[in-house]
XYZ file of C-alpha atoms in Angstrom:
578
model
C -11.854 11.112 1.060
C -9.170 13.557 2.342
C -10.030 17.251 2.350
C -8.458 19.178 -0.520
C -8.479 22.416 1.496
C -5.711 21.478 3.905
C -2.211 22.806 3.381
C 0.771 20.510 3.024
C 2.491 19.740 6.305
C 4.990 17.421 7.983
C 3.764 15.041 10.688
C 6.540 13.878 13.052
C 6.156 10.910 15.391
C 8.424 8.415 17.236
C 8.045 4.871 15.887
C 10.829 2.976 17.722
C 13.866 3.569 19.947
C 15.803 6.626 18.684
C 13.661 6.533 15.530
C 11.157 9.030 14.139
C 9.055 9.285 11.011
C 8.610 12.593 9.189
C 5.497 12.252 7.022
C 5.345 14.979 4.382
C 1.620 15.111 3.660
C -0.415 16.393 0.748
C -4.174 16.071 0.769
C -4.397 16.642 -2.952
C -3.227 14.499 -5.848
C 0.581 14.698 -5.961
C 1.289 13.853 -9.618
C -0.451 12.897 -12.844
C 0.584 9.273 -12.675
C -1.707 6.264 -12.778
C -0.758 5.238 -9.221
C -2.272 8.484 -7.836
C -5.527 8.225 -9.810
C -7.726 7.470 -6.774
C -6.990 11.048 -5.674
C -6.769 10.457 -1.926
C -3.596 12.450 -1.428
C -0.425 10.770 -0.221
C 2.457 10.976 2.206
C 6.172 10.943 1.462
C 7.645 9.206 4.485
C 11.178 9.974 5.680
C 12.816 8.442 8.730
C 15.450 9.566 11.216
C 17.586 7.215 13.344
C 19.773 8.866 16.021
C 22.355 6.448 17.376
C 25.993 7.369 17.928
C 25.699 8.341 14.286
C 22.592 9.755 12.626
C 20.916 8.513 9.459
C 18.100 10.132 7.494
C 16.066 7.929 5.134
C 14.517 9.140 1.895
C 14.063 12.932 1.846
C 10.799 13.776 0.021
C 10.303 15.269 -3.425
C 10.632 18.852 -4.565
C 7.091 19.941 -3.639
C 7.923 19.310 0.045
C 11.487 20.669 0.140
C 10.880 23.828 2.170
C 8.435 22.471 4.757
C 10.456 19.288 5.193
C 13.735 21.081 5.845
C 11.949 23.437 8.262
C 10.518 20.465 10.179
C 13.887 18.698 10.170
C 15.814 21.739 11.396
C 13.271 22.305 14.178
C 14.248 18.922 15.629
C 17.877 18.360 14.712
C 20.883 20.241 13.445
C 21.363 18.914 9.878
C 25.129 19.215 10.381
C 24.885 16.272 12.797
C 23.501 13.957 10.108
C 26.098 11.428 9.037
C 24.202 9.517 6.359
C 21.279 9.898 3.983
C 20.011 6.475 2.935
C 18.096 6.294 -0.350
C 15.608 3.534 -1.112
C 15.601 4.838 -4.681
C 16.553 8.054 -6.456
C 14.794 10.257 -8.977
C 15.263 13.893 -10.080
C 12.321 15.008 -7.953
C 13.803 13.603 -4.748
C 17.241 14.877 -5.768
C 16.015 18.482 -5.491
C 15.433 18.148 -1.743
C 18.664 16.242 -1.335
C 20.561 19.025 -3.102
C 19.059 21.648 -0.769
C 19.977 19.513 2.250
C 23.579 19.097 1.116
C 23.966 22.866 0.844
C 23.413 23.218 4.583
C 24.962 19.868 5.539
C 27.793 19.083 3.098
C 29.318 16.517 5.461
C 26.581 13.973 4.664
C 27.510 10.666 3.043
C 24.846 9.299 0.693
C 24.151 5.579 0.982
C 22.541 3.969 -2.067
C 22.695 0.995 -4.397
C 25.086 0.901 -7.341
C 22.357 1.826 -9.892
C 21.354 4.634 -7.533
C 24.912 5.948 -7.542
C 24.908 5.918 -11.355
C 21.696 7.959 -11.361
C 23.071 10.465 -8.858
C 26.203 11.007 -10.904
C 24.030 11.695 -13.965
C 21.911 14.194 -12.045
C 24.936 15.901 -10.463
C 27.609 15.457 -13.064
C 29.253 18.699 -11.951
C 29.369 17.929 -8.220
C 31.600 15.617 -6.226
C 29.474 13.469 -3.918
C 30.326 11.501 -0.811
C 28.901 8.098 -1.633
C 28.740 4.748 0.109
C 27.672 2.340 -2.619
C 25.866 -0.839 -1.551
C 26.705 -3.672 -3.922
C 25.238 -6.558 -1.935
C 23.813 -7.414 1.458
C 26.121 -5.172 3.519
C 25.740 -3.571 6.960
C 26.254 -0.159 8.559
C 26.654 0.310 12.341
C 25.121 3.534 13.686
C 25.905 2.618 17.304
C 23.591 1.942 20.260
C 22.626 -1.343 18.622
C 21.389 0.178 15.373
C 23.076 -2.138 12.892
C 21.528 -1.599 9.485
C 21.346 -4.456 6.972
C 20.951 -3.444 3.335
C 18.890 -5.603 0.982
C 18.935 -4.813 -2.770
C 15.390 -5.336 -4.075
C 15.609 -3.939 -7.590
C 12.954 -4.151 -10.286
C 12.679 -2.645 -13.795
C 10.765 0.445 -12.613
C 13.167 0.994 -9.704
C 16.473 -0.657 -10.665
C 18.130 1.029 -7.667
C 15.546 -0.105 -5.082
C 17.035 -0.803 -1.654
C 15.412 -2.035 1.562
C 17.075 -1.567 4.958
C 16.577 -3.537 8.186
C 17.430 -2.231 11.672
C 18.306 -5.224 13.870
C 17.580 -3.648 17.260
C 14.207 -2.038 16.472
C 13.195 -4.690 13.923
C 11.960 -1.974 11.591
C 12.219 -2.835 7.895
C 12.459 0.253 5.673
C 10.695 -0.974 2.527
C 10.620 2.172 0.350
C 8.112 1.445 -2.478
C 7.035 -1.981 -1.207
C 3.817 -2.265 0.870
C 2.739 1.365 0.510
C -0.444 3.071 -0.668
C -1.376 6.601 -1.671
C -3.665 7.798 1.097
C -3.191 10.897 3.241
C -4.582 10.823 6.767
C -3.844 11.162 10.471
C -2.979 7.514 11.152
C 0.745 6.929 11.637
C 0.262 3.156 11.772
C -2.314 0.950 10.066
C -4.798 0.351 12.883
C -8.178 -0.431 11.332
C -6.285 -1.555 8.239
C -9.315 -3.062 6.501
C -10.063 0.438 5.187
C -6.738 0.316 3.290
C -7.389 -2.912 1.368
C -8.696 -1.287 -1.812
C -5.931 1.328 -1.891
C -3.198 -1.229 -1.215
C -4.438 -3.477 -4.007
C -4.662 -0.575 -6.452
C -1.119 0.515 -5.519
C 0.151 -3.023 -6.074
C -1.634 -3.352 -9.404
C -0.162 -0.067 -10.657
C 3.412 -0.340 -9.366
C 4.169 -3.977 -8.590
C 2.105 -6.207 -10.884
C 4.324 -5.518 -13.947
C 7.306 -6.716 -11.875
C 5.696 -9.748 -10.226
C 8.753 -11.955 -10.649
C 11.010 -9.393 -8.966
C 8.424 -8.800 -6.213
C 8.526 -12.485 -5.285
C 12.328 -12.379 -5.275
C 12.204 -9.356 -2.951
C 9.758 -11.096 -0.615
C 12.106 -14.075 -0.451
C 15.020 -11.778 0.450
C 13.217 -10.088 3.346
C 11.537 -13.264 4.618
C 14.282 -13.973 7.183
C 14.117 -10.460 8.683
C 11.830 -10.626 11.769
C 10.189 -7.266 11.173
C 7.797 -5.629 13.628
C 7.094 -2.678 11.347
C 7.271 -1.994 7.616
C 8.415 1.620 7.288
C 6.911 2.397 3.884
C 7.554 5.286 1.519
C 3.858 6.185 1.268
C 0.784 5.938 3.470
C 0.527 4.497 6.969
C 3.336 2.382 8.381
C 2.470 -1.321 8.473
C 2.344 -2.845 11.955
C -1.031 -4.452 12.558
C -1.470 -6.104 9.148
C 2.155 -6.992 8.461
C 1.562 -10.732 8.089
C -1.608 -10.311 6.037
C -0.125 -7.726 3.669
C 3.006 -9.806 3.099
C 0.835 -12.806 2.221
C -1.321 -10.632 -0.047
C 1.744 -9.415 -1.956
C 2.927 -12.967 -2.531
C -0.549 -14.106 -3.604
C -1.043 -11.182 -5.987
C 2.407 -11.619 -7.504
C 1.953 -15.369 -7.948
C -1.400 -14.770 -9.633
C 0.373 -12.588 -12.187
C 3.068 -15.194 -12.772
C 0.503 -17.938 -13.332
C -1.394 -16.128 -16.093
C -1.165 -17.910 -19.444
C -0.658 -14.841 -21.629
C 2.247 -12.458 -21.173
C 3.315 -9.152 -22.719
C 6.908 -7.884 -22.838
C 6.845 -4.136 -22.090
C 10.256 -2.649 -22.936
C 11.015 1.024 -22.405
C 13.503 3.699 -21.421
C 12.632 7.006 -19.766
C 14.716 10.176 -19.697
C 12.572 12.380 -17.437
C 9.975 9.935 -16.110
C 7.225 10.667 -18.651
C 7.748 7.538 -20.748
C 7.820 5.436 -17.567
C 4.519 7.029 -16.519
C 2.960 6.077 -19.865
C 4.374 2.553 -19.529
C 2.758 2.273 -16.098
C -0.650 3.247 -17.479
C -0.394 0.771 -20.374
C 0.726 -1.979 -17.988
C -2.218 -1.240 -15.699
C -4.603 -1.657 -18.640
C -3.022 -4.972 -19.606
C -2.966 -6.518 -16.129
C -6.544 -5.497 -15.288
C -7.636 -7.483 -18.365
C -6.053 -10.655 -16.995
C -2.828 -10.679 -19.016
C 0.578 -10.583 -17.324
C 3.238 -7.976 -18.039
C 6.991 -8.464 -17.967
C 8.227 -4.903 -17.591
C 11.805 -4.280 -18.730
C 13.829 -1.111 -18.330
C 16.120 -1.080 -21.368
C 18.563 1.198 -19.544
C 19.517 -1.527 -17.076
C 18.384 -4.810 -18.650
C 20.782 -7.296 -20.163
C 20.326 -8.488 -23.745
C 19.482 -12.027 -22.622
C 16.765 -10.706 -20.303
C 15.105 -8.859 -23.193
C 15.374 -11.877 -25.491
C 13.901 -14.210 -22.863
C 10.957 -11.903 -22.208
C 10.166 -11.571 -25.911
C 10.493 -15.327 -26.524
C 7.877 -16.236 -23.920
C 5.477 -13.371 -24.660
C 2.362 -13.334 -26.833
C 3.035 -9.701 -27.694
C 5.547 -6.931 -27.129
C 5.305 -3.166 -26.624
C 8.219 -0.732 -26.821
C 8.367 2.822 -25.498
C 10.988 5.507 -25.938
C 11.666 9.182 -25.290
C 13.085 11.269 -28.112
C 16.487 12.769 -27.269
C 18.102 15.030 -29.816
C 15.830 13.690 -32.537
C 16.718 10.058 -31.855
C 15.830 7.095 -29.681
C 18.349 6.407 -26.881
C 21.081 3.897 -27.685
C 19.587 1.378 -25.230
C 16.264 1.431 -27.079
C 17.961 0.997 -30.444
C 19.830 -2.023 -29.069
C 16.648 -3.474 -27.554
C 14.834 -2.903 -30.862
C 17.420 -5.008 -32.658
C 16.944 -7.838 -30.152
C 13.148 -7.693 -30.517
C 13.216 -7.731 -34.319
C 15.642 -10.649 -34.330
C 13.606 -12.800 -31.943
C 9.897 -11.928 -32.023
C 7.659 -14.188 -34.075
C 5.547 -12.524 -36.748
C 2.433 -13.837 -35.015
C 3.155 -11.689 -31.964
C 1.194 -8.491 -31.455
C 3.172 -5.229 -31.355
C 2.785 -1.792 -29.783
C 4.766 1.453 -29.658
C 4.610 4.588 -27.514
C 6.764 7.451 -26.348
C 7.025 10.968 -24.982
C 8.825 13.936 -26.446
C 9.371 17.660 -26.041
C 9.654 19.062 -29.550
C 9.590 16.096 -31.894
C 8.752 12.401 -31.741
C 11.179 10.636 -34.027
C 11.742 7.743 -31.595
C 8.115 6.586 -31.833
C 8.258 7.000 -35.606
C 11.300 4.726 -35.658
C 9.575 2.015 -33.613
C 6.391 2.173 -35.671
C 8.229 2.056 -38.998
C 10.436 -0.869 -37.990
C 7.495 -2.906 -36.709
C 5.283 -2.204 -39.722
C 8.075 -2.949 -42.196
C 8.723 -6.234 -40.403
C 5.066 -7.216 -40.835
C 3.864 -7.050 -37.228
C 0.219 -6.325 -36.422
C -0.419 -3.536 -33.906
C -2.595 -3.985 -30.827
C -3.235 -0.223 -30.655
C -2.279 2.796 -32.684
C 1.150 4.173 -31.662
C 0.869 6.609 -28.753
C 2.723 9.927 -28.873
C 2.634 12.165 -25.802
C 4.069 15.668 -25.732
C 5.622 16.628 -22.398
C 3.837 15.384 -19.243
C 0.794 13.142 -19.748
C -2.521 14.415 -18.376
C -5.266 12.429 -16.658
C -7.106 12.031 -19.946
C -3.952 10.875 -21.730
C -3.207 8.315 -19.013
C -6.763 6.992 -19.258
C -6.288 6.630 -23.024
C -3.022 4.746 -22.423
C -4.736 2.435 -19.931
C -7.505 1.719 -22.440
C -4.892 1.019 -25.129
C -3.294 -1.548 -22.824
C -6.667 -3.185 -22.229
C -7.353 -3.301 -25.980
C -3.956 -4.942 -26.477
C -4.733 -7.592 -23.857
C -8.207 -8.239 -25.253
C -6.760 -8.738 -28.741
C -4.379 -11.365 -27.343
C -7.192 -13.128 -25.511
C -9.370 -13.133 -28.626
C -6.538 -14.612 -30.686
C -6.153 -17.335 -28.080
C -9.876 -18.118 -28.150
C -9.824 -18.279 -31.931
C -6.965 -20.806 -31.803
C -8.739 -22.940 -29.247
C -12.155 -23.382 -30.814
C -12.659 -26.945 -29.715
C -16.163 -26.663 -28.389
C -19.104 -27.512 -30.583
C -21.223 -24.679 -31.905
C -24.471 -26.273 -30.660
C -25.710 -28.877 -28.251
C -24.927 -29.933 -24.724
C -21.776 -32.014 -24.613
C -20.744 -31.981 -20.970
C -21.939 -31.192 -17.464
C -20.163 -27.840 -17.603
C -22.188 -26.915 -20.709
C -25.421 -27.774 -18.913
C -24.423 -25.582 -15.997
C -23.471 -22.694 -18.270
C -26.787 -22.897 -20.086
C -28.688 -22.963 -16.796
C -26.786 -19.938 -15.477
C -27.535 -18.182 -18.750
C -31.250 -18.295 -17.954
C -30.738 -15.723 -15.188
C -32.001 -12.371 -16.419
C -31.129 -8.774 -15.604
C -32.392 -5.316 -16.434
C -30.717 -3.486 -19.296
C -28.939 -0.393 -18.027
C -26.130 1.934 -19.007
C -23.650 3.013 -16.339
C -22.248 6.502 -16.924
C -19.611 8.326 -14.912
C -17.300 11.309 -14.983
C -14.309 12.203 -12.832
C -12.534 15.476 -13.588
C -11.802 15.422 -17.326
C -12.261 11.657 -17.722
C -15.637 10.050 -18.462
C -16.846 6.535 -19.157
C -19.893 4.422 -19.939
C -20.837 0.780 -20.325
C -23.875 -1.352 -21.058
C -24.773 -3.432 -17.989
C -27.325 -6.154 -17.346
C -25.879 -7.739 -14.205
C -27.649 -5.180 -12.026
C -29.703 -5.864 -8.900
C -31.152 -4.006 -5.936
C -29.198 -5.125 -2.883
C -30.537 -3.214 0.155
C -33.632 -1.313 1.298
C -31.948 0.818 3.954
C -29.945 2.521 2.669
C -31.358 2.046 -0.842
C -28.515 0.208 -2.558
C -27.718 -1.796 -5.642
C -24.967 -3.939 -7.128
C -23.422 -3.823 -10.586
C -20.985 -6.474 -11.867
C -18.149 -4.882 -13.861
C -15.627 -6.950 -15.818
C -12.066 -6.237 -14.719
C -11.047 -5.354 -18.260
C -13.739 -2.689 -18.696
C -12.354 0.805 -19.266
C -14.889 2.219 -16.808
C -13.670 -0.057 -13.986
C -10.925 2.336 -12.915
C -13.555 5.067 -12.391
C -15.667 2.981 -10.007
C -13.691 2.914 -6.771
C -15.098 3.566 -3.309
C -16.341 7.138 -3.039
C -16.711 7.625 -6.806
C -20.047 8.608 -8.340
C -21.972 7.200 -11.296
C -25.449 7.238 -12.839
C -27.398 4.057 -13.569
C -29.556 4.735 -16.637
C -32.426 2.213 -16.983
C -33.407 1.359 -20.580
C -37.070 1.028 -21.664
C -38.329 -2.128 -23.365
C -38.760 -1.758 -27.114
C -37.084 1.640 -27.328
C -33.585 0.802 -26.209
C -32.042 -0.643 -29.365
C -30.284 2.507 -30.617
C -28.715 3.300 -27.241
C -27.747 -0.323 -26.744
C -26.086 -0.482 -30.159
C -24.211 2.754 -29.497
C -22.708 1.575 -26.218
C -22.054 -1.956 -27.476
C -19.797 -0.795 -30.287
C -16.019 -0.897 -29.696
C -14.528 2.456 -28.761
C -10.956 3.454 -29.567
C -8.775 4.420 -26.582
C -9.739 7.911 -25.458
C -12.782 8.097 -27.765
C -15.756 10.109 -26.455
C -18.456 7.607 -25.461
C -21.172 10.284 -25.494
C -20.697 11.822 -28.941
C -24.099 12.065 -30.641
C -25.980 10.987 -27.484
C -28.410 13.345 -25.703
C -27.230 13.890 -22.124
C -27.719 16.176 -19.174
C -25.595 16.589 -16.062
C -26.619 14.892 -12.837
C -26.248 16.485 -9.425
C -23.182 14.300 -8.853
C -21.573 15.574 -12.076
C -22.061 12.391 -14.143
C -23.957 12.218 -17.463
C -27.657 11.317 -17.495
C -28.896 9.774 -20.754
C -32.024 11.706 -21.707
C -33.741 8.962 -23.740
C -34.022 6.382 -20.969
C -36.808 5.091 -18.728
C -35.254 6.283 -15.471
C -31.972 7.131 -13.839
C -30.445 6.677 -10.386
C -27.532 8.737 -9.059
C -25.209 6.485 -7.069
C -22.036 6.553 -4.996
C -19.774 3.504 -4.724
C -19.736 2.249 -1.129
C -17.814 -1.012 -1.541
C -16.173 -3.351 -4.057
C -15.697 -7.104 -3.932
C -13.389 -9.060 -6.201
C -15.320 -11.931 -7.789
C -13.342 -13.971 -10.327
C -13.114 -12.011 -13.566
C -15.454 -9.245 -12.317
C -15.677 -6.625 -9.609
C -19.007 -6.503 -7.795
C -19.750 -2.841 -7.114
C -22.118 -2.016 -4.253
C -23.471 1.526 -4.452
C -25.907 3.645 -2.474
C -28.697 5.282 -4.477
C -28.720 8.983 -3.599
C -31.497 10.259 -5.856
C -33.253 9.437 -9.111
C -36.172 10.073 -11.424
C -38.525 8.174 -13.747
C -38.806 9.738 -17.210
C -41.345 7.312 -18.723
C -43.851 6.166 -16.097
C -45.785 3.918 -18.518
C -42.725 2.096 -19.890
C -41.277 -1.172 -18.576
C -37.661 -2.046 -18.052
C -35.807 -3.797 -20.863
C -34.636 -7.276 -19.908
C -31.541 -9.116 -21.159
C -32.209 -12.773 -22.009
C -29.214 -15.051 -22.575
C -28.681 -18.682 -23.520
C -25.249 -19.191 -21.983
C -23.586 -18.236 -18.739
C -20.184 -17.817 -20.392
C -20.803 -14.565 -22.234
C -23.028 -11.528 -22.230
């Protein structure tokens, strides 16, 4: 885990002929967005190519403006920069770009057509020198540096642009193939340590756009890249083949899921998009696919197609001047005209002073007779960690409701008796027993708990154990490598009340510990006072196993409260449910 005591800095290193990376590093969490939730810091990677002409890729966001420009000016006169190439644009990155243009007004900005539209909105009062990329075009910087531009847009980043340098065979991938980890490694040597962070990054940012990810992979497939120059984390050199294959596999897995949710939104300042990302993360972790659609850039037919093939739809909107944006109102009309009444609905939004847009969505859906998968979510200003966790849980609840509806429609199995070999196997597996425990955890302002019986000691030295956690569990996102938890062991005959409490369904964001006697463990997690024993643990590893994650943790300390009691055991009759 990166140290939180280090100051932000800029790490500069040559990566190819005439090419340097400038890694603006923060060892602390950069933003309250779901993609940063593992809290390992991040890097904002910029790149400099100096041929006969000079190009700077992707200046970092506002929090790095001063130290980045200082590092840049220590190595090059900004007035010699001919181009700034943008993989995508947002208001945060625009702040640094604006400061750069003040000292280097000669710069021409290279971006996609949607990127140019965004820039003109941000700087409506300023005339910009723009080179707009409308297809697979090239730019010759001299000395062999011929840049090929590859539009790789998706709903979250409709202006996304990759760039390939023919002579160095460096592919500048912007948001693709990154991860949010801050460290000393420029490249990805020893890349196995990045697997968990890369997968989490993909699940948060790419899984809702799986179809577009596959299209992007197809576009870059004929570029013989030696290095992926990513926007975040270490540059990809040693695991380039493996990571490319992983992206295709993960995206195809999303596309092959039977249930799909259409997530339609617009975002004025990024807050609604952040909420959408958290909801999407909750849906995908529960094994339901998401088709994410940005109403600001999507065509009417695209919205209609997504709604037609979905089992449910969710709409999100900011409130601007007391109203929903025109694009959301248009999308709402398409949804109401095409969604079946059997489809599940959801609504969310962010606002500054009032939330009329969410009210509009809720009223229209209720009046049309749609059933909601979660209560409408209203977020004032920027969402906090706790709010994002609530949004993620709402997404999971939505997905679970869809899966339950599917099971109810497909009740073809007999209520009793063995009818097939698979039933015999399931009943045999169900005879495996486990101790009844409650896993409790807390990270900053977010806490979680779950009843667990798939628990087993795994190692003597160090003392370690495994816990199987369903992917759709709310607590799953708090059990990554390095996170702490407490395993509370329940006593036989005296565990019913605690078991009932933690078995009941909790609303998104609801306090799991209300009315339960607890004390704080050394690792900061809750200990349940009325249990047989507890063990304080730290997650050392995770393994993906079908519909569960197998968590391996090291036991750091513990205590027995009731020395004469015995551990409660969970007996089952089927291996297909708890």
